[in-house]
CSV table of C-alpha atoms in Angstrom, one decimal:
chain,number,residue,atom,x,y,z
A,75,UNK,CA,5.2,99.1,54.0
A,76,UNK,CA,8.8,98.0,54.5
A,77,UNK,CA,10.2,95.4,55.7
A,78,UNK,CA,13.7,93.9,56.7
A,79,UNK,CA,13.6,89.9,55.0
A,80,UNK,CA,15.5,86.9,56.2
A,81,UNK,CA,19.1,86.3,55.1
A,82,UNK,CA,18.8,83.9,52.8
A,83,UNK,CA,21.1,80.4,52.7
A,84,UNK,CA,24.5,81.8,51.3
A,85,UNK,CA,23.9,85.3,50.7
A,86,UNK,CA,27.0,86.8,50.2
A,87,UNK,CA,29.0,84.3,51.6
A,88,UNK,CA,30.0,82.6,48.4
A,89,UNK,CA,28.3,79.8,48.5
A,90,UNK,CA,25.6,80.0,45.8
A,91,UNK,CA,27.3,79.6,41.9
A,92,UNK,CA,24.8,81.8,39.7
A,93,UNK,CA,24.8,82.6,36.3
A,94,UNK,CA,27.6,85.9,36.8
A,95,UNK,CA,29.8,83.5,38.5
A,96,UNK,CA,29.6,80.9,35.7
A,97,UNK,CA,29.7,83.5,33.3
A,98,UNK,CA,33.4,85.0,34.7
A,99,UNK,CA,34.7,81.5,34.9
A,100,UNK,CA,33.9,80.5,31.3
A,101,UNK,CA,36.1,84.2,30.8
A,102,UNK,CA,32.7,85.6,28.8
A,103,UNK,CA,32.9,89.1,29.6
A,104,UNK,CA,30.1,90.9,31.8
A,105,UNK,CA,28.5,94.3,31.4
A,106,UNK,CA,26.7,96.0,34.1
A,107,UNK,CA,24.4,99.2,32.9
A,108,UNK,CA,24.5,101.8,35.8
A,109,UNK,CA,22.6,104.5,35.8
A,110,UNK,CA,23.9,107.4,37.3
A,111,UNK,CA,22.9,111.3,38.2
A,112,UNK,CA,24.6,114.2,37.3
A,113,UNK,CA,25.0,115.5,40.6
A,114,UNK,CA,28.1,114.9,43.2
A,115,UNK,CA,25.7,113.0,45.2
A,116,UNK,CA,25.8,110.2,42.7
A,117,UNK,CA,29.7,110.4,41.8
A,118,UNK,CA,31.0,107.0,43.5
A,119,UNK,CA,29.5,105.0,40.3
A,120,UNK,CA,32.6,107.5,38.7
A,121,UNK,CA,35.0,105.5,41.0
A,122,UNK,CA,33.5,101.9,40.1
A,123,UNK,CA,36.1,101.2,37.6
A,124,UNK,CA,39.0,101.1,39.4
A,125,UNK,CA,37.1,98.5,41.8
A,126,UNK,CA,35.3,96.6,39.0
A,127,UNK,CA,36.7,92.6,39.1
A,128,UNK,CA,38.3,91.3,36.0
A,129,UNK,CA,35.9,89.9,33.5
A,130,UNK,CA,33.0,92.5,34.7
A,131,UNK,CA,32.8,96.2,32.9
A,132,UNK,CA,30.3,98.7,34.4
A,133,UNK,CA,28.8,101.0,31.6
A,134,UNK,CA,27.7,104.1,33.8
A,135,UNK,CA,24.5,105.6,32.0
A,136,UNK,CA,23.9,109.5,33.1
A,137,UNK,CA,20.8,111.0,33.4
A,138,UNK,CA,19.5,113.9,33.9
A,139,UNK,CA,16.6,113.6,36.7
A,140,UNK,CA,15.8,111.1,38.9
A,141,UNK,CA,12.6,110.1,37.3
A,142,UNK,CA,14.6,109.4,34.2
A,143,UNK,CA,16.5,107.4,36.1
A,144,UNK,CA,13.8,105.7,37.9
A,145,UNK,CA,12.0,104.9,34.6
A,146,UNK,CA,15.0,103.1,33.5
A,147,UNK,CA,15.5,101.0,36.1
A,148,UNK,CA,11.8,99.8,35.6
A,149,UNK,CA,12.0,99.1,31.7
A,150,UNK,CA,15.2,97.2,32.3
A,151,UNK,CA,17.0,99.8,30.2
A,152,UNK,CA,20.0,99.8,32.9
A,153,UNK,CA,20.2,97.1,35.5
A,154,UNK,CA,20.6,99.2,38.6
A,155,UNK,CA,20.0,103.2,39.0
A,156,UNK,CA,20.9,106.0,41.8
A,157,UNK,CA,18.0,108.4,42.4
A,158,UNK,CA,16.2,110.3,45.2
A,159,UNK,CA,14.2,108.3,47.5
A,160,UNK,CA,11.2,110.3,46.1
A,161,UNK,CA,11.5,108.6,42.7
A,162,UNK,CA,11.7,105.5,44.1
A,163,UNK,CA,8.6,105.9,46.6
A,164,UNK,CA,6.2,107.6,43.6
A,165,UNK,CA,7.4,104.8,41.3
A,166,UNK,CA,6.8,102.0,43.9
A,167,UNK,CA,3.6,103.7,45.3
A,168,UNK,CA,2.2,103.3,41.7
A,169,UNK,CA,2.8,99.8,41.5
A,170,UNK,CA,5.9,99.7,39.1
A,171,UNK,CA,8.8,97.0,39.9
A,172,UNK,CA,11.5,99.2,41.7
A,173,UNK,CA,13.0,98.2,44.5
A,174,UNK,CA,15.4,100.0,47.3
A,175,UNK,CA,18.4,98.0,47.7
A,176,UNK,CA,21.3,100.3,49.3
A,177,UNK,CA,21.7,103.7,50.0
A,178,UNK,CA,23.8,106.4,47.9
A,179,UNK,CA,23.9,109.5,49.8
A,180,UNK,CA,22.6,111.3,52.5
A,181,UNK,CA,21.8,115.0,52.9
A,182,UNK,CA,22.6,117.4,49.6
A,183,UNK,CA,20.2,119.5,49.7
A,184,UNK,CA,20.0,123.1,50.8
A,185,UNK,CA,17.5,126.5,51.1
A,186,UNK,CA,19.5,129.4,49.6
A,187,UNK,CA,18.2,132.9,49.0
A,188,UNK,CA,19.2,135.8,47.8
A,189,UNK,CA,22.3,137.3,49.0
A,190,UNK,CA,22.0,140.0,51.7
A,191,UNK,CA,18.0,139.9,51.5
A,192,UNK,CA,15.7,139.5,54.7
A,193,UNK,CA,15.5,136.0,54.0
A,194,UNK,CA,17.2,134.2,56.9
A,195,UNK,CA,14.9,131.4,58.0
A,196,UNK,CA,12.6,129.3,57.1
A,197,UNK,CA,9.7,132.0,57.9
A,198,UNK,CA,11.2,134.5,55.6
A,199,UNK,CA,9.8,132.6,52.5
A,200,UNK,CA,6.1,133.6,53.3
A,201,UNK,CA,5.3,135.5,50.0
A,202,UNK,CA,8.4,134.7,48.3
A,203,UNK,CA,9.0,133.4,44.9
A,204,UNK,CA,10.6,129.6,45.1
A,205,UNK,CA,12.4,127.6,42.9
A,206,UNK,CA,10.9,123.7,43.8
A,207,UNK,CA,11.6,120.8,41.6
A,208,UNK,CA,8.2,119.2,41.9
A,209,UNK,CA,7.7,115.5,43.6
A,210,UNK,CA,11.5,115.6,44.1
A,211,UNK,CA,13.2,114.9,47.7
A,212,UNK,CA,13.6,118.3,48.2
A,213,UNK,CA,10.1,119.5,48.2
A,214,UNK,CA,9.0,116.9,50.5
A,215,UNK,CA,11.6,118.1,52.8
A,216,UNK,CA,11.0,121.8,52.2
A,217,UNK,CA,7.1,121.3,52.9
A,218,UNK,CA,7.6,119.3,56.5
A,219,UNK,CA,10.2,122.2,57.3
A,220,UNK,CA,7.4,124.8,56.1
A,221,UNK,CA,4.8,122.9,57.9
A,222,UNK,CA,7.0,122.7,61.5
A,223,UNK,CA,7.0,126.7,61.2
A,224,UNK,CA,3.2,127.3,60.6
A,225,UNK,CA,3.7,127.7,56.6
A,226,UNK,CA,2.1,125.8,53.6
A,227,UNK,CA,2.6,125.9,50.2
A,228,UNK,CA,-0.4,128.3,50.0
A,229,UNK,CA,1.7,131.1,51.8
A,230,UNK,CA,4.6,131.2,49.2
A,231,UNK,CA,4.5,131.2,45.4
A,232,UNK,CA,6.1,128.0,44.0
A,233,UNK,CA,7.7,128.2,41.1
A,234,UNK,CA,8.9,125.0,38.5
A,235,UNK,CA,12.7,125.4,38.3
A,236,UNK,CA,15.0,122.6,37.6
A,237,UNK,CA,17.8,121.9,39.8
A,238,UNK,CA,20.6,122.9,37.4
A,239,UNK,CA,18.4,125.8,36.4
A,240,UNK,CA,17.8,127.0,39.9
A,241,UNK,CA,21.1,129.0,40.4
A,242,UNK,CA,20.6,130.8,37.2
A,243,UNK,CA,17.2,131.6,38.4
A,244,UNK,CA,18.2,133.3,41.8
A,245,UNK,CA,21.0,135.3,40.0
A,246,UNK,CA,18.4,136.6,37.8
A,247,UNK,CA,16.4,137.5,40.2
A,248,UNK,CA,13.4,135.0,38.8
A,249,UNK,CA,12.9,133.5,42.3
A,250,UNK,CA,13.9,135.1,45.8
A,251,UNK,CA,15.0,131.5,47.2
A,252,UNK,CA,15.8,127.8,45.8
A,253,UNK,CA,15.3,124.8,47.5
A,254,UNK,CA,18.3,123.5,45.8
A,255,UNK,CA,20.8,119.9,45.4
A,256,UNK,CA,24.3,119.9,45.1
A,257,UNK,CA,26.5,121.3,43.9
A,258,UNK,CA,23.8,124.2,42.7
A,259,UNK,CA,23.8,125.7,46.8
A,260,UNK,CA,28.0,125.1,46.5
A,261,UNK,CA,27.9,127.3,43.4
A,262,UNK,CA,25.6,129.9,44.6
A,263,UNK,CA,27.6,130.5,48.0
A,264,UNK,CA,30.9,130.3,46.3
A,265,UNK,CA,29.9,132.7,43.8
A,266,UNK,CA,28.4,135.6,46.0
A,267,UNK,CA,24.8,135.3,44.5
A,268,UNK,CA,23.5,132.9,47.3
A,269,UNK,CA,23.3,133.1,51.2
A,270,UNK,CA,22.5,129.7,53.3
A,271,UNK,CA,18.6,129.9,54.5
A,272,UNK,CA,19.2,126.0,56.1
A,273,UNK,CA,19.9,122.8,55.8
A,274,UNK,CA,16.5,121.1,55.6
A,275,UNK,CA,17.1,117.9,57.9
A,276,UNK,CA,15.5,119.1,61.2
A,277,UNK,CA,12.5,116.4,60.3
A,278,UNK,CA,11.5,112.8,61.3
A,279,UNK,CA,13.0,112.2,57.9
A,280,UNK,CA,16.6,112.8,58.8
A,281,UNK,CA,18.8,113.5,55.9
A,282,UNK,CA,17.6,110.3,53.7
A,283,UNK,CA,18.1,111.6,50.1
A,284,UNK,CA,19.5,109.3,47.0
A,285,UNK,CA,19.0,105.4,47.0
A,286,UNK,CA,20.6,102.5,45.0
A,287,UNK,CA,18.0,101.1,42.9
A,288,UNK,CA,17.0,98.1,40.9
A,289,UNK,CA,13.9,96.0,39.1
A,290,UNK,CA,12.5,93.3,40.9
A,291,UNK,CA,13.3,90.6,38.6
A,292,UNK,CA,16.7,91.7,39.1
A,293,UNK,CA,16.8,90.5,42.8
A,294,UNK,CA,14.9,87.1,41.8
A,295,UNK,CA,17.3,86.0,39.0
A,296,UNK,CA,20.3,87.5,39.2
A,297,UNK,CA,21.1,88.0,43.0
A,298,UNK,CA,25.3,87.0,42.1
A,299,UNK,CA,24.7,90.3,39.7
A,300,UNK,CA,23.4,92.0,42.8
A,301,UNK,CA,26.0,90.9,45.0
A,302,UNK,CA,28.7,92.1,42.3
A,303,UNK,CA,27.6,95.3,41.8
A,304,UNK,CA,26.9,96.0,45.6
A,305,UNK,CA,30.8,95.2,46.3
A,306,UNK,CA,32.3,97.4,43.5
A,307,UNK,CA,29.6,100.3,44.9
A,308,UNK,CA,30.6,100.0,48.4
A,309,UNK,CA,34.0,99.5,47.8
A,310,UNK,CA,34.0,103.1,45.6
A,311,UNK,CA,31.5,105.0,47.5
A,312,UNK,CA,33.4,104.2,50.9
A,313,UNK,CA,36.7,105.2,48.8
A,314,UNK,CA,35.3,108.3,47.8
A,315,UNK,CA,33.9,109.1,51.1
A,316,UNK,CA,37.2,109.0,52.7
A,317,UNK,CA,39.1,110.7,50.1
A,318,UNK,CA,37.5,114.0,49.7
A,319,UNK,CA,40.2,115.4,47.5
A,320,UNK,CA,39.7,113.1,44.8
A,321,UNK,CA,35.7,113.1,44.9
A,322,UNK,CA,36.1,116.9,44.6
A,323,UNK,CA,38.6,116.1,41.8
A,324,UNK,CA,36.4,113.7,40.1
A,325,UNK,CA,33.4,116.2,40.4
A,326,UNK,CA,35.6,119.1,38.8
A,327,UNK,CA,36.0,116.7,35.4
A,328,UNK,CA,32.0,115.0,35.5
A,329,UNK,CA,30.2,118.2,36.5
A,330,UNK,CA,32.3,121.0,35.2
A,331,UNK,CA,32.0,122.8,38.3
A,332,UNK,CA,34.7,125.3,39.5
A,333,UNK,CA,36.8,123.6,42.9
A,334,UNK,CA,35.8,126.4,45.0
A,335,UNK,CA,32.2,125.8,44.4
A,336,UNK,CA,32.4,122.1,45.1
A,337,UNK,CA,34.5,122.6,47.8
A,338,UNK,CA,31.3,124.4,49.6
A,339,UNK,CA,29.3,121.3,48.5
A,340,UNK,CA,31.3,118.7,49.7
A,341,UNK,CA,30.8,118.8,53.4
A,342,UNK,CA,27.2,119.3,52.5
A,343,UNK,CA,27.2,115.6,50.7
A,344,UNK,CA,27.3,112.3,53.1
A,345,UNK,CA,28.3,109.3,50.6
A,346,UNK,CA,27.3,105.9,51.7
A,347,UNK,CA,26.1,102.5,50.7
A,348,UNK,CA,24.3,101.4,54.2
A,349,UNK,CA,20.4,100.4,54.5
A,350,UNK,CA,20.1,100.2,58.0
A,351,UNK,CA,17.1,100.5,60.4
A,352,UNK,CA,17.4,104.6,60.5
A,353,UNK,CA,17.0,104.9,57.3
A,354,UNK,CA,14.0,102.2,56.5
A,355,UNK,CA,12.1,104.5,59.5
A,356,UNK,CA,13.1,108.0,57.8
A,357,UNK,CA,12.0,106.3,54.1
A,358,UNK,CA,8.7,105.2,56.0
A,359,UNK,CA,8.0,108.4,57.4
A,360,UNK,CA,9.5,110.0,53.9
A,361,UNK,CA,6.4,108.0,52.3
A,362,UNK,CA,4.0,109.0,55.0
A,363,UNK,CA,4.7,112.5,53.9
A,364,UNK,CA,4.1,112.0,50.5
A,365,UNK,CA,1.0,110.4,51.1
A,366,UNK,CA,-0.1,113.1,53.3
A,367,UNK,CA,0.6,115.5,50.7
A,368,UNK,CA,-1.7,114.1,47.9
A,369,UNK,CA,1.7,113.0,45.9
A,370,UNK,CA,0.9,109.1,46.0
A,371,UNK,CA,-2.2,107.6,46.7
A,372,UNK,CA,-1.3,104.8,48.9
A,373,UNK,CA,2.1,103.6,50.3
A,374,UNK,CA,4.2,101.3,48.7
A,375,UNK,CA,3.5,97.3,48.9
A,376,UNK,CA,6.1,95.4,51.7
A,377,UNK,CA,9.2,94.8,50.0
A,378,UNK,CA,9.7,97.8,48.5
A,379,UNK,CA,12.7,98.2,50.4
A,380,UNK,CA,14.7,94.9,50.8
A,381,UNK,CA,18.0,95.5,52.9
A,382,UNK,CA,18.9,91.8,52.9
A,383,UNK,CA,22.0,92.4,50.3
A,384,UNK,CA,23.6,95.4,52.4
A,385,UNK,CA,22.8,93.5,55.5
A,386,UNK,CA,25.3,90.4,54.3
A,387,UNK,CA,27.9,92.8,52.9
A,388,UNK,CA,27.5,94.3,56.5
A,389,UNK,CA,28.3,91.0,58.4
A,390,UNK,CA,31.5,89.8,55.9
């Protein structure tokens, strides 16, 4: 399903002239469309100005779910997107032109009930109301986690909550649990509605959650644009990574979320731009899953994840 492609002559290394690199030369002024999620998983594309090279602006594009995101990517209405790795496996799986080209962030994701109910693991949700986001990351991961303690879907009652929604929901007292992304867990622990079920990364899949994305045609005709964009987004993701301070900062102004709550989220959110053999396995076995379930039909076509860009940025 996936493979990892030869380094091609130049990648990278500065070698090859394309039409970005003629472009900033002639001083005709470059725009990058960048999708982005509202979620602090997706904040480094908020840092990528202050790492954008002259000549090059990055218009960041929100959205409000992955699939949105996805979507897109795939009619070319932004040139690169962030979004889970299950938009990007259902999108592929059906055939459409996305393809995986870095990583964005890792873990995220959290089972919260009900504070002070007898929900405490994973086993406590038979017969419970919960809040899933249907063919996002999350459920996947919920499922296999169900599955490893003799559950299925058949032994709770699933209920169709968004992930901004799903806080809201549980204070309400519409679901007993959420299977939740940040910072919605952040928010419910800070604010004494939520209590911390698990972190669902126990599985073969690891903690793979939110990929870099773009279109096919991107890669085959504009790989200097590829190149570009994966600098400034390492370069700001690694930035953010180290500074936690200012990612929480940053997330305070784009999310509207109080600090305390994202303070909570924070250490829950692993920010990085590396495509590396761990993750092509857990996206393989990611894909499995989703194929076992009955969400896609067959796997993705080889290719669908194409590491040769990170790999170069990895060997400079």
């Amino acid at each position: 399903m996936i493979r990892r492609r030869t380094l091609l002559a130049g990648l990278g290394a500065g070698l090859v002239v394309g039409p970005l690199s003629r472009a900033r030369a002639q001083g005709a002024p470059v725009t990058i469309r960048m999708g982005s999620l509202k979620l602090i998983h997706s904040i480094a594309p908020s840092f990528y100005e202050r790492f954008t090279p002259a000549g090059v602006t990055v218009e960041v594009v929100p959205f409000e779910s992955p699939t949105e995101c996805k979507n897109a990517v795939v009619t070319k209405s932004v040139d690169f997107g962030t979004f889970g790795i299950a938009a990007a496996t259902l999108g592929a799986a059906a055939g459409e032109p996305v393809v995986v080209i870095a990583s964005t962030c890792n873990r995220g994701m959290a089972v919260i009930a009900k504070k002070d109910s007898e929900i405490r693991t994973i086993k406590d949700l038979r017969g419970k109301r919960v809040a899933i986001w249907p063919g996002s990351t999350q459920e996947v991961f919920v499922l296999e986690r169900m599955r490893m303690d003799g559950l299925s879907v058949k032994d709770i009652t699933p209920v169709r909550v968004s992930f901004s929604e799903m806080h809201i929901a549980l204070a309400r007292g519409d679901v007993d649990a959420y299977v939740g992304a940040e910072p919605g867990p952040g928010v419910s622990l800070a604010s004494g509605v939520g209590q911390l079920v698990e972190y669902p990364y126990g599985t073969e899949m690891g903690a793979l959650n939110m990929v870099f994305g773009a279109h096919r045609d991107t890669l085959a005709e504009r790989p200097d644009l590829v190149r570009t964009m994966l600098e400034i987004h390492r370069k700001a993701t690694d930035f953010a990574a180290r500074d936690r301070d200012a990612m929480i900062a940053m997330a305070v102004a784009k999310l509207g979320q109080k600090r305390e709550a994202l303070e909570l989220s924070a250490p829950n959110v692993e920010l990085t731009w590396r495509l590396g053999p761990d993750e092509v396995r857990q996206a393989q076995a990611y894909a499995q899953h989703m194929l076992t379930l009955k969400q896609i039909k067959r796997l993705p076509e080889p290719g669908f994840i194409d590491t040769r860009f990170v790999d170069a940025m990895g060997r400079a």
